[in-house]
Structures are given as C-alpha cells and as structure tokens.
Amino acid sequence: MHELGIVYEVVRIVDGFVQENQLTKVEKIVLEVGQLSQAIPRFLEECYPAAVSETAYEDTKLEIIVLPANGKCKSCNEVYNIIEHRRICPKCHRDEYALISGEEFNIKEIVAG
Amino acid sequence: MDELKVFTIKKNIQEDNAKVAEITRSQLRKQGTYLVNIMSSPGSGKTSTIVRTIKALKDEMKIGVMEADIDSDVDAKAVQEAGAKAIQLHTGGMCHLDATMTRQGIEELGVEELDLVFLENIGNLICPAGYDTGAMKNVAILSVPEGDDKPLKYPKIFGKVDVLIVNKIDAIEHFDFRMDLLEERVRRLNEDIIIFPISAKTGEGLDEWLNWIRKEVRKRG
C-alpha cells in the first residue's frame, strides 16, 4: 500500500503547476489511472483527504478516470480487456497480445482559476 | 469569484522519478560504480545470494550493499561480516524503493571507491517492479518453494528484469517445481532474460552468475 506517497507526489506536482501559472484556486484534480498501474483508485481516494489536509488543496476535489487494461491480440488483432478475459483473446483464444493501455498514471488536468 | 478553467497537465507521475534515476545512472557510470537492483519476495534468498557473491568476489573488487528493510539491521550485519561496505536503509512502511531513496542511500554509503553496489530492494514482487531506482541492471530472485507459476501471477517484474536467479535448486526434488515450465513462462514475458539456477546454500550454479557480474563490472562506465 503506497498510495499515500503517490498522492503526496500528485499534490506536489499540482502545486508546482499552480505556482508556475500563478493560479489561486484549484477546484478539481483529474487523474488517469490504468488498471495495471501501481495504484488502486479506491485507496487513492481514501488517502487523498489526509494528503491535502491543512493545505491549500483541502477543498479541491479528486476525480479518477480508470483506463482499461487493453491488449491487442497478436494473431487476430482483436482488442480486449486482458483482466476480464484472463489474458486470453475472446475471439481466437490465444494469449499473445501487445498491451495498448492500462499502465498509465497521469495527472490529466486540473480545473482551476 | 474567478472563472475556472481546465488546465491540461498530462504529466506522468513517474516522470520525476525517471529523471532522478537517469541522473544517478549517469553519475555512477562516470565514476565507475556498477549498481544492481535486486528484487524478490521475502525469504527467497536475496541476502544469502548477496553474501555468497561478496565472499566470492571481495578480493577482485570493492563491493557495497544498501539493504532496504522495514525495520532491522540483521541483513546489513551479515553483509558486513562477509566483507562488504554496507548500510541499512530504514524505509518505514514503504513497499518499494524509488530513485530518490536510492540516491540518499548512495550518498550515505559513499560509493566513490566502490566497483559494485547491490541495492537489496524491499521484499515484494509487485511495487518495486514499477520504480526505476537508477540501477544499471535489474535482477529478480525466485526461489523454488515459491513455485513455477509466479511469472503468471506477477508478470510485471518478470517482464522487466534483465536477470532471473532461481534460488534453492538444491531443494527442487521436494517441490513440484518444473524449471522448463518456469523458463517457458518467463520467456513469454521477456525473451532476452538471462536465467541463472543457483543454490546460495551449496554454491551450485553460482559460477555463471559470478561470471556475469564480473563481465558487467568490467564493462561498466
């Protein structure tokens, strides 16, 4: 469980952006988190209040967009969720794929003024 | 109230870590210190493999070890007794080492005169695989009792490392562990991985691993 450290890092990066652009209020932070990334969205949400407590971001909302763990089948080019299908292509039943999404952990955007 | 706008950041949270790791790598390269990151689950034999390696190589090169552990100095003591410079990184509740913690460790250890440094990561097959520490090469240790199915359960680490050490092969007859099956599963994730089956206890298979280290340290920088 390392989500608290990750959330601190998010706040640190956002704070850098806020200073740089001389913003005064951040309404919302939007993250993109892949299903295969190092962080679990529910834990991120649970840690977030602790990370922003008594900071300028105490009232800033956190939104998490989960990106699917999608692979493209190397045999038939079918795109499928490798977690739901336990890595096996639902169309041709092979299990060799190239990962096309799911490992992301991005700060997508902030809504601020 | 000011009008709110959307500011696109699109910044990968790991970007800063990757930058720090790159700085560490280039500094170490310049001064001729070879850093190896060793990852495995608890109890697979990270420390005993490192101790065995130090004993075999200590007359050929200067070795240092950074031991990451939640809270104890048992491992650092064992490593010092074997003949290496060692420090214990007390990592609190962390489940992995990142590039910044590794840099702090390097500063504390003092690596200028060292040829080879092992970073013994925290015992965990999941989180350490996601963080570049600044090491030149990444090594995973899997021990026979853990089972040959681990690459199926923890694909990330097996897909990422340069070397896989399979430890405790002296106990293989007591377990339903198939080396051929393991290799097939690992190669599917990582075609070019180098695999060394060893026993840190008996010394079996150790020469191939030691020769690989010698070769890597020789061509460092």
PDB file of N, CA and C in Angstrom, chain A residues 8 11 48-59:
ATOM      1  N   TYR A   8       0.754  12.222  -2.336  1.00  0.00           N
ATOM      2  CA  TYR A   8       1.619  13.358  -1.985  1.00  0.00           C
ATOM      3  C   TYR A   8       2.353  13.871  -3.225  1.00  0.00           C
ATOM      4  N   VAL A  11       0.029  15.882  -5.378  1.00  0.00           N
ATOM      5  CA  VAL A  11      -0.206  17.214  -4.820  1.00  0.00           C
ATOM      6  C   VAL A  11       1.028  18.097  -5.053  1.00  0.00           C
ATOM      7  N   TYR A  48      -6.430  10.512  -0.126  1.00  0.00           N
ATOM      8  CA  TYR A  48      -6.408  11.901  -0.574  1.00  0.00           C
ATOM      9  C   TYR A  48      -6.713  12.927   0.527  1.00  0.00           C
ATOM     10  N   PRO A  49      -7.784  12.740   1.308  1.00  0.00           N
ATOM     11  CA  PRO A  49      -8.077  13.742   2.356  1.00  0.00           C
ATOM     12  C   PRO A  49      -6.905  13.951   3.315  1.00  0.00           C
ATOM     13  N   ALA A  50      -6.180  12.880   3.622  1.00  0.00           N
ATOM     14  CA  ALA A  50      -5.030  13.013   4.533  1.00  0.00           C
ATOM     15  C   ALA A  50      -3.907  13.820   3.881  1.00  0.00           C
ATOM     16  N   ALA A  51      -3.722  13.610   2.593  1.00  0.00           N
ATOM     17  CA  ALA A  51      -2.620  14.288   1.898  1.00  0.00           C
ATOM     18  C   ALA A  51      -2.867  15.788   1.741  1.00  0.00           C
ATOM     19  N   VAL A  52      -4.138  16.173   1.619  1.00  0.00           N
ATOM     20  CA  VAL A  52      -4.422  17.600   1.396  1.00  0.00           C
ATOM     21  C   VAL A  52      -4.859  18.330   2.662  1.00  0.00           C
ATOM     22  N   SER A  53      -4.982  17.581   3.741  1.00  0.00           N
ATOM     23  CA  SER A  53      -5.431  18.184   4.987  1.00  0.00           C
ATOM     24  C   SER A  53      -4.501  19.328   5.392  1.00  0.00           C
ATOM     25  N   GLU A  54      -5.107  20.436   5.751  1.00  0.00           N
ATOM     26  CA  GLU A  54      -4.364  21.645   6.157  1.00  0.00           C
ATOM     27  C   GLU A  54      -3.411  22.168   5.072  1.00  0.00           C
ATOM     28  N   THR A  55      -3.782  21.952   3.816  1.00  0.00           N
ATOM     29  CA  THR A  55      -3.021  22.570   2.720  1.00  0.00           C
ATOM     30  C   THR A  55      -3.996  23.441   1.924  1.00  0.00           C
ATOM     31  N   ALA A  56      -3.471  24.109   0.917  1.00  0.00           N
ATOM     32  CA  ALA A  56      -4.307  24.959   0.069  1.00  0.00           C
ATOM     33  C   ALA A  56      -5.295  24.126  -0.760  1.00  0.00           C
ATOM     34  N   TYR A  57      -5.121  22.812  -0.732  1.00  0.00           N
ATOM     35  CA  TYR A  57      -5.952  21.941  -1.571  1.00  0.00           C
ATOM     36  C   TYR A  57      -7.012  21.170  -0.781  1.00  0.00           C
ATOM     37  N   GLU A  58      -7.231  21.616   0.427  1.00  0.00           N
ATOM     38  CA  GLU A  58      -8.167  20.922   1.301  1.00  0.00           C
ATOM     39  C   GLU A  58      -9.564  20.789   0.672  1.00  0.00           C
ATOM     40  N   ASP A  59      -9.973  21.800  -0.091  1.00  0.00           N
ATOM     41  CA  ASP A  59     -11.312  21.755  -0.693  1.00  0.00           C
ATOM     42  C   ASP A  59     -11.284  21.308  -2.158  1.00  0.00           C
TER      43      ASP A  59
END
